[in-house]
Structure formats: C-alpha cells, structure tokens
mmCIF file of C-alpha atoms and ligand atoms in Angstrom:
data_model
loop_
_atom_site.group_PDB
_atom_site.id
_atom_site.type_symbol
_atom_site.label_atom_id
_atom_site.label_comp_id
_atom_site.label_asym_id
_atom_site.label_seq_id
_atom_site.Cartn_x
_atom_site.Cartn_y
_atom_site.Cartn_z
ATOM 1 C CA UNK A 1460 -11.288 15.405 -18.739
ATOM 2 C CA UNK A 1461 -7.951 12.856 -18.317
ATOM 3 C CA UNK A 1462 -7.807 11.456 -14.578
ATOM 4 C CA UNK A 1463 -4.858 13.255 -12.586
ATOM 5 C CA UNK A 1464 -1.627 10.992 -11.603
ATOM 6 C CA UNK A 1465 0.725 12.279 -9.074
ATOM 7 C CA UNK A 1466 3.646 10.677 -7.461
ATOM 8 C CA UNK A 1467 6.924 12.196 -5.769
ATOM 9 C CA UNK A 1468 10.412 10.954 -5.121
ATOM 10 C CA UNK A 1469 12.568 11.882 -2.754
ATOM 11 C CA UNK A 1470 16.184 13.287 -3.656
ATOM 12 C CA UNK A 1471 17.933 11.607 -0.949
ATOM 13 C CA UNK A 1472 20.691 9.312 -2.737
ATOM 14 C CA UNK A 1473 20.959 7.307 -6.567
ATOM 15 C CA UNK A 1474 17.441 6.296 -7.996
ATOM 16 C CA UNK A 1475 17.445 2.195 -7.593
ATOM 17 C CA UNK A 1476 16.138 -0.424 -9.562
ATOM 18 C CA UNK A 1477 13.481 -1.012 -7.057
ATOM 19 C CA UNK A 1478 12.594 2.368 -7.598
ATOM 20 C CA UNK A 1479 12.573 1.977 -11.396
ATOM 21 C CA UNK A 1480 10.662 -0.991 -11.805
ATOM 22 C CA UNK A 1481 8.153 -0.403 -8.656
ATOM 23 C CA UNK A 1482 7.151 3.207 -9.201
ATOM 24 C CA UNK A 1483 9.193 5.043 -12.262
ATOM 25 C CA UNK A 1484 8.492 3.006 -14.622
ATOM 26 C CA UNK A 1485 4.620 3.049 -14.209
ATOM 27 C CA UNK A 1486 5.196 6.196 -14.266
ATOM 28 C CA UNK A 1487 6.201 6.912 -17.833
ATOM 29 C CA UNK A 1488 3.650 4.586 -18.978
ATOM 30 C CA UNK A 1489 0.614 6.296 -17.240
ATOM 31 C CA UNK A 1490 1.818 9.339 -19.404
ATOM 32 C CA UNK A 1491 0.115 7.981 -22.166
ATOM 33 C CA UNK A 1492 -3.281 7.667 -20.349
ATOM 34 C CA UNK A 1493 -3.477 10.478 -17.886
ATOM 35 C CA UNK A 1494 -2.458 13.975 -17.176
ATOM 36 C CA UNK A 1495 0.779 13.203 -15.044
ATOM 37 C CA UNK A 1496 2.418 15.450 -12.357
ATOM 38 C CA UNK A 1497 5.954 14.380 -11.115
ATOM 39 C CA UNK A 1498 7.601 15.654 -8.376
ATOM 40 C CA UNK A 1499 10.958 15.489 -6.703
ATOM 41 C CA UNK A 1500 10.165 16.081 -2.926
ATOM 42 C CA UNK A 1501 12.711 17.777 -1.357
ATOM 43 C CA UNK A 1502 10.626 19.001 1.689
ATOM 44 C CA UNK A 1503 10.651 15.087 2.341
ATOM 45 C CA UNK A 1504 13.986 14.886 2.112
ATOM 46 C CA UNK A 1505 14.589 17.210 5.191
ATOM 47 C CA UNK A 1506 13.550 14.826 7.341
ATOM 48 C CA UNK A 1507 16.567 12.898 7.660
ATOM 49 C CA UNK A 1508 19.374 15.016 8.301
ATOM 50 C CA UNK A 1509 20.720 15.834 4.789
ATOM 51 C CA UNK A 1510 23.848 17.726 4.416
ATOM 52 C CA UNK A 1511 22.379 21.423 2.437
ATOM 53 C CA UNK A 1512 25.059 21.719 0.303
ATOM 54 C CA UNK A 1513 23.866 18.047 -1.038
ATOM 55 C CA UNK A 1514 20.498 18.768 -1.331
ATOM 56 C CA UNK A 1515 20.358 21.156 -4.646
ATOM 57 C CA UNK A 1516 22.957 19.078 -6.842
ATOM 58 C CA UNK A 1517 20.821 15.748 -5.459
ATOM 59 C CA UNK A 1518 17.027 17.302 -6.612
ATOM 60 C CA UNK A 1519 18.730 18.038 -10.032
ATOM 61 C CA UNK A 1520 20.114 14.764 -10.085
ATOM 62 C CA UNK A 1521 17.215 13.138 -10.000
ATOM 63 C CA UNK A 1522 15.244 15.434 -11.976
ATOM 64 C CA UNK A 1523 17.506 14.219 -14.625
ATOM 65 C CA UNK A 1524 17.132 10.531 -13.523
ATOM 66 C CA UNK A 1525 13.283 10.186 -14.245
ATOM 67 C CA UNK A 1526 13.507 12.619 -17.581
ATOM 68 C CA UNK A 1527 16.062 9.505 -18.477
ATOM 69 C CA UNK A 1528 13.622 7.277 -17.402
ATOM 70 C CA UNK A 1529 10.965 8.493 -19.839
ATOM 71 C CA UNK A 1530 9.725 11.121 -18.010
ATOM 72 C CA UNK A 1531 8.363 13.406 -20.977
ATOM 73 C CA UNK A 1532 8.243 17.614 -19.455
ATOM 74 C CA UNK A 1533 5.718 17.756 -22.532
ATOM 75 C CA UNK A 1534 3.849 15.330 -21.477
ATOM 76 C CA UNK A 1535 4.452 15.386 -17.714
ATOM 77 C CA UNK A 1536 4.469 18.408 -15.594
ATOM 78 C CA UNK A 1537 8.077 17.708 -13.684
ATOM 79 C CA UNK A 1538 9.235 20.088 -10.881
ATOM 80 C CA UNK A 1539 10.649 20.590 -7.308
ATOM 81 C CA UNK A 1540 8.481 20.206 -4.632
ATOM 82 C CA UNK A 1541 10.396 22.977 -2.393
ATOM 83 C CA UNK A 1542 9.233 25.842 -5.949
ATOM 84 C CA UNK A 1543 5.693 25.377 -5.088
ATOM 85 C CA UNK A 1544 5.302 26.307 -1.317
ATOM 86 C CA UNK A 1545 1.537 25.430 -1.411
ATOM 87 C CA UNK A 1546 2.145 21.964 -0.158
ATOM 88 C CA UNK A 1547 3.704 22.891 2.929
ATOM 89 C CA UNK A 1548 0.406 25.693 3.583
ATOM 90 C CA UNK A 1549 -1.878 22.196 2.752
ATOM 91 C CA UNK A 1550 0.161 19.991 4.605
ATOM 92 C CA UNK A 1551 -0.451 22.391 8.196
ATOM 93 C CA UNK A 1552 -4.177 22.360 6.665
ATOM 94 C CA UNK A 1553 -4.487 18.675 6.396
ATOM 95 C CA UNK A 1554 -2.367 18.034 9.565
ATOM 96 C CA UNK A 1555 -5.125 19.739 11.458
ATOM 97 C CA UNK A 1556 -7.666 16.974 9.619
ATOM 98 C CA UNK A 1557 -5.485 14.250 10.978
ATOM 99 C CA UNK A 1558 -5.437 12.020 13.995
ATOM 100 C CA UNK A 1559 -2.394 11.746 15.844
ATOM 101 C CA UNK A 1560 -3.149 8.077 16.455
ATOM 102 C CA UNK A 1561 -3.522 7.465 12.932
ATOM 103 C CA UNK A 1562 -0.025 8.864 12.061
ATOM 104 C CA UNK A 1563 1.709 6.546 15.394
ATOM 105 C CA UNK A 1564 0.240 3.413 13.443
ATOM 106 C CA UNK A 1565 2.452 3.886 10.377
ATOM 107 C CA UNK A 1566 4.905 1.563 9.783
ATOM 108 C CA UNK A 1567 7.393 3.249 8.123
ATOM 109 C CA UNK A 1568 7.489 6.297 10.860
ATOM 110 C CA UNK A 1569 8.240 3.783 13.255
ATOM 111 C CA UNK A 1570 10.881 1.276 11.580
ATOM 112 C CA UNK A 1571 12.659 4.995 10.527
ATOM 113 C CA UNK A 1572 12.563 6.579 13.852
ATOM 114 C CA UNK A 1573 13.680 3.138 15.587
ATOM 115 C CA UNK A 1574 17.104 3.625 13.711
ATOM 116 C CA UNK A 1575 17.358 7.741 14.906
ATOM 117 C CA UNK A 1576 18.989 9.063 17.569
ATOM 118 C CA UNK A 1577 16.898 12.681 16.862
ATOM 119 C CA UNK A 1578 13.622 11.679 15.749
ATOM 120 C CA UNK A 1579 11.857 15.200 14.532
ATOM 121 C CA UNK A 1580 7.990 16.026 14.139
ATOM 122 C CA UNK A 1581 8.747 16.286 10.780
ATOM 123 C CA UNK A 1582 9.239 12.448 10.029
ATOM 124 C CA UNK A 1583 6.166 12.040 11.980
ATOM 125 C CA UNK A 1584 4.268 14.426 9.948
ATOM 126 C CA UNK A 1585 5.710 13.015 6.774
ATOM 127 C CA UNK A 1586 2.377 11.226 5.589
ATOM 128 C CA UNK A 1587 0.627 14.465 5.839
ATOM 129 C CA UNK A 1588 2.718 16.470 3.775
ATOM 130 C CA UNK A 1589 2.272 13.469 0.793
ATOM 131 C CA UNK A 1590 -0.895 13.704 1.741
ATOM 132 C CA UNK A 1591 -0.915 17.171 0.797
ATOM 133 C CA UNK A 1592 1.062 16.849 -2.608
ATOM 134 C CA UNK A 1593 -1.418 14.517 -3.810
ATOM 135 C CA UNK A 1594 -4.477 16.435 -3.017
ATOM 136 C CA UNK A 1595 -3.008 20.078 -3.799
ATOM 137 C CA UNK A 1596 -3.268 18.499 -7.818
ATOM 138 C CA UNK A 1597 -6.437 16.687 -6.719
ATOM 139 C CA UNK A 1598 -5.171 13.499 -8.415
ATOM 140 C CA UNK A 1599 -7.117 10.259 -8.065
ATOM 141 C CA UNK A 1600 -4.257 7.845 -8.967
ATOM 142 C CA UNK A 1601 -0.864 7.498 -7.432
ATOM 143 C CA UNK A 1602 1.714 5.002 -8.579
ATOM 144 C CA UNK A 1603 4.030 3.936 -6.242
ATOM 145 C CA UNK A 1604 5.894 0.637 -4.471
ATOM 146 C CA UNK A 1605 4.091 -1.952 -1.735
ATOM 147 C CA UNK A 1606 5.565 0.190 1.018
ATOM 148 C CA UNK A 1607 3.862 3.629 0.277
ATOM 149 C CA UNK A 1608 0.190 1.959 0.283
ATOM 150 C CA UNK A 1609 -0.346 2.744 4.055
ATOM 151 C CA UNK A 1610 0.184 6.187 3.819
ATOM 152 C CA UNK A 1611 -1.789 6.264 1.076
ATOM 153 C CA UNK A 1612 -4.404 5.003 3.092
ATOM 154 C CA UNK A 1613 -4.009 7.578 5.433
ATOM 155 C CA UNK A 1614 -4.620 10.484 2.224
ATOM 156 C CA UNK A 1615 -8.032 8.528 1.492
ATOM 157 C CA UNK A 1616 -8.667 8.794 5.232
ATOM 158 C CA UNK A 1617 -7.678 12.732 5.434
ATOM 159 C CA UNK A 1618 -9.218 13.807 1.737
ATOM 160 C CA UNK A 1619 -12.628 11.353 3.515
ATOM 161 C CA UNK A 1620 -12.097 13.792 6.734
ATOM 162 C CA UNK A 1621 -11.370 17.440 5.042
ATOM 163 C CA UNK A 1622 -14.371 16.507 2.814
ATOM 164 C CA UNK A 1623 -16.793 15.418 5.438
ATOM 165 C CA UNK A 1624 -15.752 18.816 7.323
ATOM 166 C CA UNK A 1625 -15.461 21.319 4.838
ATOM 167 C CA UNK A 1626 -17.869 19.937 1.879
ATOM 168 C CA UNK A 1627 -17.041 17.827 -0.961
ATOM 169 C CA UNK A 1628 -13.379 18.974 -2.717
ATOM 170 C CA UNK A 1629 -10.547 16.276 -2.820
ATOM 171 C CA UNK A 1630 -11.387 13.032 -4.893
ATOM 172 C CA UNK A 1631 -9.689 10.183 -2.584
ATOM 173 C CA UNK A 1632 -6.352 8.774 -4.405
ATOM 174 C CA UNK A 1633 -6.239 5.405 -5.073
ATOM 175 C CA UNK A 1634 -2.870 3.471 -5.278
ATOM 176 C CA UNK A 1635 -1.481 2.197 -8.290
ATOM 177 C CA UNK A 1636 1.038 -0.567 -7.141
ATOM 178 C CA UNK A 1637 1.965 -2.945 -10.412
ATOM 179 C CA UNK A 1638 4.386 -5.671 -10.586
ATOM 180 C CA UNK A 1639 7.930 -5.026 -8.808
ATOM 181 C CA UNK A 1640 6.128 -2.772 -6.296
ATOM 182 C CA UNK A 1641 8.454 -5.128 -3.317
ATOM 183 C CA UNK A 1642 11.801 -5.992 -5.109
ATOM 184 C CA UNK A 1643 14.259 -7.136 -2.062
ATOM 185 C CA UNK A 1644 18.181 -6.465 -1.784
ATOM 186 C CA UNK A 1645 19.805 -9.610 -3.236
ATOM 187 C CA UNK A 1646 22.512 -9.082 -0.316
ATOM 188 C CA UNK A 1647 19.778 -10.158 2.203
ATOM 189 C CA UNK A 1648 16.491 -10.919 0.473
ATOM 190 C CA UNK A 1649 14.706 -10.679 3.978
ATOM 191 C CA UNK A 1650 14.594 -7.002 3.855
ATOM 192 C CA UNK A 1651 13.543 -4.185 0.831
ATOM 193 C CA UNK A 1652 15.757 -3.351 -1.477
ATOM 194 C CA UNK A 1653 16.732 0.379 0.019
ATOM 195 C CA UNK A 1654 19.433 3.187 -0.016
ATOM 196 C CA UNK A 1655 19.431 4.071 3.284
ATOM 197 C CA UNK A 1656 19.933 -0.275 3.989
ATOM 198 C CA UNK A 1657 23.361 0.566 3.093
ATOM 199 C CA UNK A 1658 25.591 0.229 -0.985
ATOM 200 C CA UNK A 1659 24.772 -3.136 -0.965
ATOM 201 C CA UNK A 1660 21.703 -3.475 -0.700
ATOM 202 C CA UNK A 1661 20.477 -1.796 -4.033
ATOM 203 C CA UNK A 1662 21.867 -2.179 -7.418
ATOM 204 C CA UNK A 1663 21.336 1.859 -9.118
ATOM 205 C CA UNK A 1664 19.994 2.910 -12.552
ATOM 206 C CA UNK A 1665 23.459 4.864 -13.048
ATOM 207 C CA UNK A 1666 25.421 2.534 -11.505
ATOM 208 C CA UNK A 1667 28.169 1.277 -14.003
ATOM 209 C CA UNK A 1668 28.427 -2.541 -15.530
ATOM 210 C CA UNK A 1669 31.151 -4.070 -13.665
ATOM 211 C CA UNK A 1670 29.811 -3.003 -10.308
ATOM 212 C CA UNK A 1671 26.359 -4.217 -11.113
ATOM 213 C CA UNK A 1672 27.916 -7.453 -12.052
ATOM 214 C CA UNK A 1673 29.740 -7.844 -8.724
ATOM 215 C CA UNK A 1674 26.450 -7.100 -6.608
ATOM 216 C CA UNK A 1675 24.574 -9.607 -8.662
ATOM 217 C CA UNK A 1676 27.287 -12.213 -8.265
ATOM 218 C CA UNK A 1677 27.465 -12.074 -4.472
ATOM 219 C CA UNK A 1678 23.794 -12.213 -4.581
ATOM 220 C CA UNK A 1679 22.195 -14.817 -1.998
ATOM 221 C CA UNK A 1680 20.561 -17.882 -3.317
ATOM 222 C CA UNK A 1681 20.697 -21.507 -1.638
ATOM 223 C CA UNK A 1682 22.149 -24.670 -2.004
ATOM 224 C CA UNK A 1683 19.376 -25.441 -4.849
ATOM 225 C CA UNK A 1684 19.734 -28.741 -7.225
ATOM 226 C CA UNK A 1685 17.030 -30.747 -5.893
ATOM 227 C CA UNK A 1686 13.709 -30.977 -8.351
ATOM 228 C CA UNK A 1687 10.721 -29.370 -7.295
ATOM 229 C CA UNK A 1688 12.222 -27.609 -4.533
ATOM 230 C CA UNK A 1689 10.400 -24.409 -3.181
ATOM 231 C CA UNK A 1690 12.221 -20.972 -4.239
ATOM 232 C CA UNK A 1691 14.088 -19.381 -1.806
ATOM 233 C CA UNK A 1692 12.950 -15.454 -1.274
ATOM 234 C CA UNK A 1693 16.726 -14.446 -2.514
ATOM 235 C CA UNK A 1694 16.460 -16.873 -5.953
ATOM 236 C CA UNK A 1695 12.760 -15.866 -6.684
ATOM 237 C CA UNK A 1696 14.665 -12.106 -6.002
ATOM 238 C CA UNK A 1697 16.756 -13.015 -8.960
ATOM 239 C CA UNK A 1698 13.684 -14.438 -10.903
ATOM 240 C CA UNK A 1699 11.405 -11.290 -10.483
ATOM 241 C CA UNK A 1700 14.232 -8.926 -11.427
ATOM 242 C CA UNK A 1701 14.772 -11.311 -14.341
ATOM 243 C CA UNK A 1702 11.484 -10.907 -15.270
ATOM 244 C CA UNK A 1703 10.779 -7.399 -15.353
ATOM 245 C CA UNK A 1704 14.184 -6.654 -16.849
ATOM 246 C CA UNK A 1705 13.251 -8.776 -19.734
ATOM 247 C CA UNK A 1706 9.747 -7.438 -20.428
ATOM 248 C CA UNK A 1707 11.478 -4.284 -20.776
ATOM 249 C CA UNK A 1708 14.402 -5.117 -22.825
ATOM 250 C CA UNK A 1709 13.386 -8.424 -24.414
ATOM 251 C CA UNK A 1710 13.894 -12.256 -23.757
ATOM 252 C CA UNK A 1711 11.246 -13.804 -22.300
ATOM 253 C CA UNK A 1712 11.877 -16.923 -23.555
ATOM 254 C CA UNK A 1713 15.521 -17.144 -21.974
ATOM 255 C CA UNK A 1714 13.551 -16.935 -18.384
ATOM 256 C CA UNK A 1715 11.046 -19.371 -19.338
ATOM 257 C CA UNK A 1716 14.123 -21.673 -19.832
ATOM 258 C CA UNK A 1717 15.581 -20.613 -17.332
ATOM 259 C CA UNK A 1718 12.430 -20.829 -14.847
ATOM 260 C CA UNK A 1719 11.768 -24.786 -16.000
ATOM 261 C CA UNK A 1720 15.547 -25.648 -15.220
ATOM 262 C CA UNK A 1721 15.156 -24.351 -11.666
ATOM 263 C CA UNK A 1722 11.710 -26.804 -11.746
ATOM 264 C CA UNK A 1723 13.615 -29.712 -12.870
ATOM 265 C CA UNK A 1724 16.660 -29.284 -10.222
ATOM 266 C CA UNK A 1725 19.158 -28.655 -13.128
ATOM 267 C CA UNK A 1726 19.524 -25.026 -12.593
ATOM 268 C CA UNK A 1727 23.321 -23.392 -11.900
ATOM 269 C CA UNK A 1728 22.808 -20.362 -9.814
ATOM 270 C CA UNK A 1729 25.661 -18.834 -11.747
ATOM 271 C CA UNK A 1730 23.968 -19.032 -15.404
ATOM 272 C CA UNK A 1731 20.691 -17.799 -13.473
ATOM 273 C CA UNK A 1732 22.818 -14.630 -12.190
ATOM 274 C CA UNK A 1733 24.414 -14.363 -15.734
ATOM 275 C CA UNK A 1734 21.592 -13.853 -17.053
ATOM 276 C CA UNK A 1735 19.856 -10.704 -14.590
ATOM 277 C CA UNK A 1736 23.134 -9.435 -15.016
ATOM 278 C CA UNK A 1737 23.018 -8.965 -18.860
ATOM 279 C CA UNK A 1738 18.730 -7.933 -18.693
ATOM 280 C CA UNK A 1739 19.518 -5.218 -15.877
ATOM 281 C CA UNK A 1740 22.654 -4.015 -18.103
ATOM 282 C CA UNK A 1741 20.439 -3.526 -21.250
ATOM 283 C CA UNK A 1742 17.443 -1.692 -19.172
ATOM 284 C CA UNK A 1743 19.828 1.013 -17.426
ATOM 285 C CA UNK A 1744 22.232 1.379 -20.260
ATOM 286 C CA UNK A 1745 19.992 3.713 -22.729
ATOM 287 C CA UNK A 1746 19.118 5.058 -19.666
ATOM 288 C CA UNK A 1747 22.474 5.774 -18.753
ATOM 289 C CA UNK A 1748 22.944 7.400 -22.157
ATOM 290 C CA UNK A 1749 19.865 9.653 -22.479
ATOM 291 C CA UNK A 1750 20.639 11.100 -18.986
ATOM 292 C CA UNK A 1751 24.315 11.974 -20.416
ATOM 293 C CA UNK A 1752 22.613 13.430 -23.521
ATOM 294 C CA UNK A 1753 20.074 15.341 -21.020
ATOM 295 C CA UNK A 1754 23.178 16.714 -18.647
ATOM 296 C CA UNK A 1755 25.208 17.770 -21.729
ATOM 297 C CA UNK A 1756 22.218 19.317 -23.455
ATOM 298 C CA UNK A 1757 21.829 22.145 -19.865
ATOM 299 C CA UNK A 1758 17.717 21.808 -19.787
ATOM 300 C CA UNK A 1759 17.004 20.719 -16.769
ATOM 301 C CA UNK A 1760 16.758 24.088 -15.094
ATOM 302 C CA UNK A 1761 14.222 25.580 -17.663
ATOM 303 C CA UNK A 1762 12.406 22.407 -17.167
ATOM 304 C CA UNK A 1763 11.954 22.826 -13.397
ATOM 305 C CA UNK A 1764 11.363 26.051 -13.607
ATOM 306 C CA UNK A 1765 8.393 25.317 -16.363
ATOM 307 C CA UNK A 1766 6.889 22.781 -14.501
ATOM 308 C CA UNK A 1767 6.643 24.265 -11.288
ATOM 309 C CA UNK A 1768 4.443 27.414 -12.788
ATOM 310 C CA UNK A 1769 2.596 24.922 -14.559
ATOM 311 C CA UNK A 1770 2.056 23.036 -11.042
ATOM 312 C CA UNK A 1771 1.390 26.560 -9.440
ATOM 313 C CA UNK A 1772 -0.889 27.799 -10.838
ATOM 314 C CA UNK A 1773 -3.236 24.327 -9.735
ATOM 315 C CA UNK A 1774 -1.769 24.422 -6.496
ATOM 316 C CA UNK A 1775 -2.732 28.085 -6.146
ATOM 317 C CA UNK A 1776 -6.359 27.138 -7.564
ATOM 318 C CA UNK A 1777 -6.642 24.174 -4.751
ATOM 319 C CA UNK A 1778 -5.401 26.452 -1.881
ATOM 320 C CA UNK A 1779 -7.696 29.277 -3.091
ATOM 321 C CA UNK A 1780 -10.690 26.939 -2.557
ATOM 322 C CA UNK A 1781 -9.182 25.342 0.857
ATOM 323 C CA UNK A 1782 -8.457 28.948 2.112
ATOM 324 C CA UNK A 1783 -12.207 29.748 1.666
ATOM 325 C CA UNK A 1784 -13.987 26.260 3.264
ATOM 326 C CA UNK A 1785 -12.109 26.821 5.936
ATOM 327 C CA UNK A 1786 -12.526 30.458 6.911
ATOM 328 C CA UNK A 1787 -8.598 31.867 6.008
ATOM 329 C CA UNK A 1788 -7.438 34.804 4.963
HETATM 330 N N1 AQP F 75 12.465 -1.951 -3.026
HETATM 331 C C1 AQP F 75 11.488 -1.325 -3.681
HETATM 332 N N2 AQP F 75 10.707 -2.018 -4.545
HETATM 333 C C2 AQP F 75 9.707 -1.392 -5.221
HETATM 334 N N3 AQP F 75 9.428 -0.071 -5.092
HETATM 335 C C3 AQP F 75 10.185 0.664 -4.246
HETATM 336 N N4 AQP F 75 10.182 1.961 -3.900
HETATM 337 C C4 AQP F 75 11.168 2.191 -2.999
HETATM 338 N N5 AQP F 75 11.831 1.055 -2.742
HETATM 339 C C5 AQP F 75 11.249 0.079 -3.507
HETATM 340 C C6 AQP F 75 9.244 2.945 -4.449
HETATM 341 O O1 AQP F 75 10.001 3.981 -5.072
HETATM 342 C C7 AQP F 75 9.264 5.204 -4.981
HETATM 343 C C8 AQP F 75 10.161 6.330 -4.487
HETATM 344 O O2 AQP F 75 10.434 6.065 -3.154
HETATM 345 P P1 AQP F 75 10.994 7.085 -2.114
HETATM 346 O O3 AQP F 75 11.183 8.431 -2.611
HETATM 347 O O4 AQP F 75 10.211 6.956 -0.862
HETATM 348 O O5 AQP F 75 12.349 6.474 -1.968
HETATM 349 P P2 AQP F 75 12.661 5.604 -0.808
HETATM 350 O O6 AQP F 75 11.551 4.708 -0.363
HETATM 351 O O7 AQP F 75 13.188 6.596 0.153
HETATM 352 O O8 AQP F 75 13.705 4.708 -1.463
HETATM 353 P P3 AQP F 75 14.544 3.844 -0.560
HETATM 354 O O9 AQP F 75 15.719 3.420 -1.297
HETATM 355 O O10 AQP F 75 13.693 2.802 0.042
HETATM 356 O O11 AQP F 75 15.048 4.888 0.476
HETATM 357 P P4 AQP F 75 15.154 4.714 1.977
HETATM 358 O O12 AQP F 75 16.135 3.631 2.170
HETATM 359 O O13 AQP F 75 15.634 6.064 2.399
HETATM 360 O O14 AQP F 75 13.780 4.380 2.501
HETATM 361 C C9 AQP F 75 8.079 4.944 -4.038
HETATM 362 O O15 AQP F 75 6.912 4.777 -4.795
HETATM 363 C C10 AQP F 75 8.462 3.654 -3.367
HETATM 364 O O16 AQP F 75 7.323 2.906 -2.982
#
C-alpha cells in the first residue's frame, strides 16, 4: 500500500510564492509517489477574525489556486476542510491527549496572539485541530514550510500520546520540508515572507507582471561591489528565489553566472533583480493561465464536493475506530 501525504492550506488571502515553492509545489510532486490528500482548511481560517461573506469565495479561490498549481483531483483527493466535520470531533479527541504546556511553547501561537487585541482558544488550539487533519487520514508524511515543523512536532507527540493510551492506531507524521521551506519578504528580509506581514511583503502566484516587477525592484539588497563579500540575507533572498524559479522554468546556467559575478564583486543588483523578475514571471504565468482555464471551465464545485466523500468516508473509518478505544457512543 502507497504511504499517505496530507497537508492543508488555509484560505485566508492570495496563495504566495513562499507558499508555492515551500509547500505547493512538493505537493504536486509527491502525487506521483504517494496517495495525496489536500485540503483547504477553513476551520483554521476562523481563527483570525475573517469577514463570512469572504470566507466561501476565498476556499474556492484557492481550491482553484493549487488545481493550477498541479494539483491533479484524479490523482489527489482535494476538498474543504469545513465538508468533513470529523476533524473538528478528532480535534476535541486529541485536545484531551494534549498538554496545555505543550501548546503555550509554540511559537507561532505566541508571535500571532502578541499582534491580537482578542486572542481566542481557538488560535491556541490551532495545532490540535492540524493535528487532527493529519491523523483523521492517518498519513505519515506532511509537506510543508520551516515554520509548520513545531507543530508538527506536537502531532508526533499527540499520535505518541493517543497511542500509548488507547493502543496502537495513528502512525506519527513526519515532516517533509524541501528547499524554499523559509523564503523571506524581499521588503525586509529579516522576517518570513507572509500575507498577514502586510502587500509588501509577499509577491502572489496570481499577482500580475508589472506589479511583481515593482516589488522585486524595491527589493532590499546592500551596497555590494566588493569581491568575496558575505551575502546579505535580502541578496541571498533574491538568489534562492532565483534558484528555485529556474529549476522550475529553466536557466540554471544564467544563475550560475550570475552567482560567480556576485563572487567576483562585479555584480549590479539591478541585472540580479532582472533576472528573478523574468524566472518568477515564467513560473506563475502558466499558472496564471490554467487557473483561468479551470474558473471558465465551472469544476471546481463537483471537485470539492468529490473529494470530500472520498475524504469521508476515511475520516468516518478513523473516527469509527477512535470512537471505540475510547469508550464513545
Ligand atoms: N515564507 C514561506 N516560505 C516557505 N513556506 C511557507 N509557508 C508559508 N509561508 C512560507 C508554507 O505554506 C504552507 C501554507 O501555509 P498556511 O496555510 O499556514 O499559510 P500561512 O502560513 O498562513 O501563510 P502566510 O502568508 O505566512 O500567512 P500568515 O501571514 O497569515 O501567517 C505551509 O506549509 C507553510 O509552512
């Protein structure tokens, strides 16, 4: 039997190239090797204060976003987290599995809740109901960016807890994180490139050509022209972009050139930003035209719909067991 991958995405706002190249992209190419369920996690997305007439529209949005980024519905099964209410029944489950002092460690609760004026239970419960999504498909592999490894540590830790309570049932998922798992905002490479950072901060896989090319051009480097001189963290930004861009879309040698100019002192920052310009354009362009083809073609409903009975009737399975080890129903 194929390994299970899972891995969600929350509908809050435009999918980013971070988000692309850290986690959506691995995830189209895992389709090849395992039997992949995608989600768009819109139960996650209630935990910032999200305007309800937004939320629908933005879940379909970015259904269609990762079916333009290769996510196959044959291959894949691709749905709405909020059409398969088991993971909110695991979520209370594993939440009772789960130390309160282990969810007041994680980072991201706390750099989230430090910029809230109403800070609910439900951000604080947020690793649990991932948690929960993971282990409702029993997956062992989850592909995602730098910043979701500690909660994923925390679902080994609760799957390692149900399991040593309840008997052996939830294998205990192991991050995938591949290159471009940490790209940083080229407005201020000291922080992640993020929506919520603000528009400039993130350059998005819809976003059109000349507005790319005005984010990359304002893009912070450093005085530079001296050989041998150690990259700054908003250059090498430019360089790792430049680098997965082009092993996506082609010219590898151009960075190489590129790469030994910057060694030698000779590099102009404006040739360097010329250049992620053009190998972001021709990575989100096709994009950009499959999810028009997509939108005019009026699946994405049937799609949902389809995948979320396909990811019932596991889900159901999973909580079926769960109900029984722990004396429900
Ligand atoms: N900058 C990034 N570099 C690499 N990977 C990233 N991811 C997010 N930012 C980067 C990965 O994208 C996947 C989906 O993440 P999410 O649904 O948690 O989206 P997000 O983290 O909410 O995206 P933002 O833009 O960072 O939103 P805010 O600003 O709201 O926090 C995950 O696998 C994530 O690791």
């Amino acid at each position: 039997m194929r390994n299970t991958v899972f891995s969600g995405i929350q509908p809050t706002g435009t999918l980013h190239i971070g988000n692309y190249f850290g986690a959506v992209r691995q995830w189209a190419a895992l389709q090849a090797e395992a039997q992949c369920v995608y989600c768009v996690v819109d139960y996650h997305a209630l935990t910032i204060d999200i305007d309800p007439q937004m939320l629908r529209p933005a879940s379909r949005s970015m259904a269609l976003d990762l079916m333009a980024c290769g996510i196959d519905p044959e291959r894949s099964i691709l749905f709405l987290q909020s059409m398969v209410p088991e993971h909110v029944e695991l979520s209370w489950i594993l939440g009772c599995v789960t130390s309160f002092g282990d969810l007041s460690r994680m980072t991201q609760f706390k750099d989230k809740s430090a910029s809230q004026e109403f800070v609910s239970a439900g951000l604080f419960m947020y690793p649990v109901l991932q948690a929960a999504d993971i282990l409702l498909y029993r997956a062992s592999g989850v592909p995602v960016g730098e910043d979701q490894v500690q909660h994923l540590e925390l679902s080994r830790r609760i799957a390692r807890r149900f399991n040593g309570r309840y008997g052996e049932l939830f294998p205990e998922p192991e991050p995938i994180v591949g290159r471009g798992a940490r790209i940083m905002s080229l407005a201020n490479p000291g922080i992640k490139m993020s929506k919520s950072a603000g528009e400039q901060h993130y350059i998005g896989v819809m976003e059109d050509r000349e507005s790319i090319r005005g984010k990359v051009r304002s893009a912070v480097t450093d005085m530079g022209l001296t050989p041998g001189a150690e990259m700054s963290e908003g250059v090498r930004t430019l360089f790792e972009i430049l680098d997965l861009a082009a092993s996506d879309g082609g010219g590898e040698d151009d960075v190489r050139a590129l790469k030994e100019e910057f060694e030698a002192g000779t590099l102009m920052y404006s040739r360097l930003k010329d250049a992620v310009f053009e190998a972001i354009v021709k990575v989100v362009e096709p994009i950009q035209q499959r999810r028009a083809e997509l939108e005019a073609a009026n699946v994405v409903d049937d799609i949902l719909e389809e995948g979320a009975a396909r990811a019932r009737s596991i889900a159901r399975e999973t909580i079926s067991e769960v109900r029984d080890r722990v004396g429900l129903g």
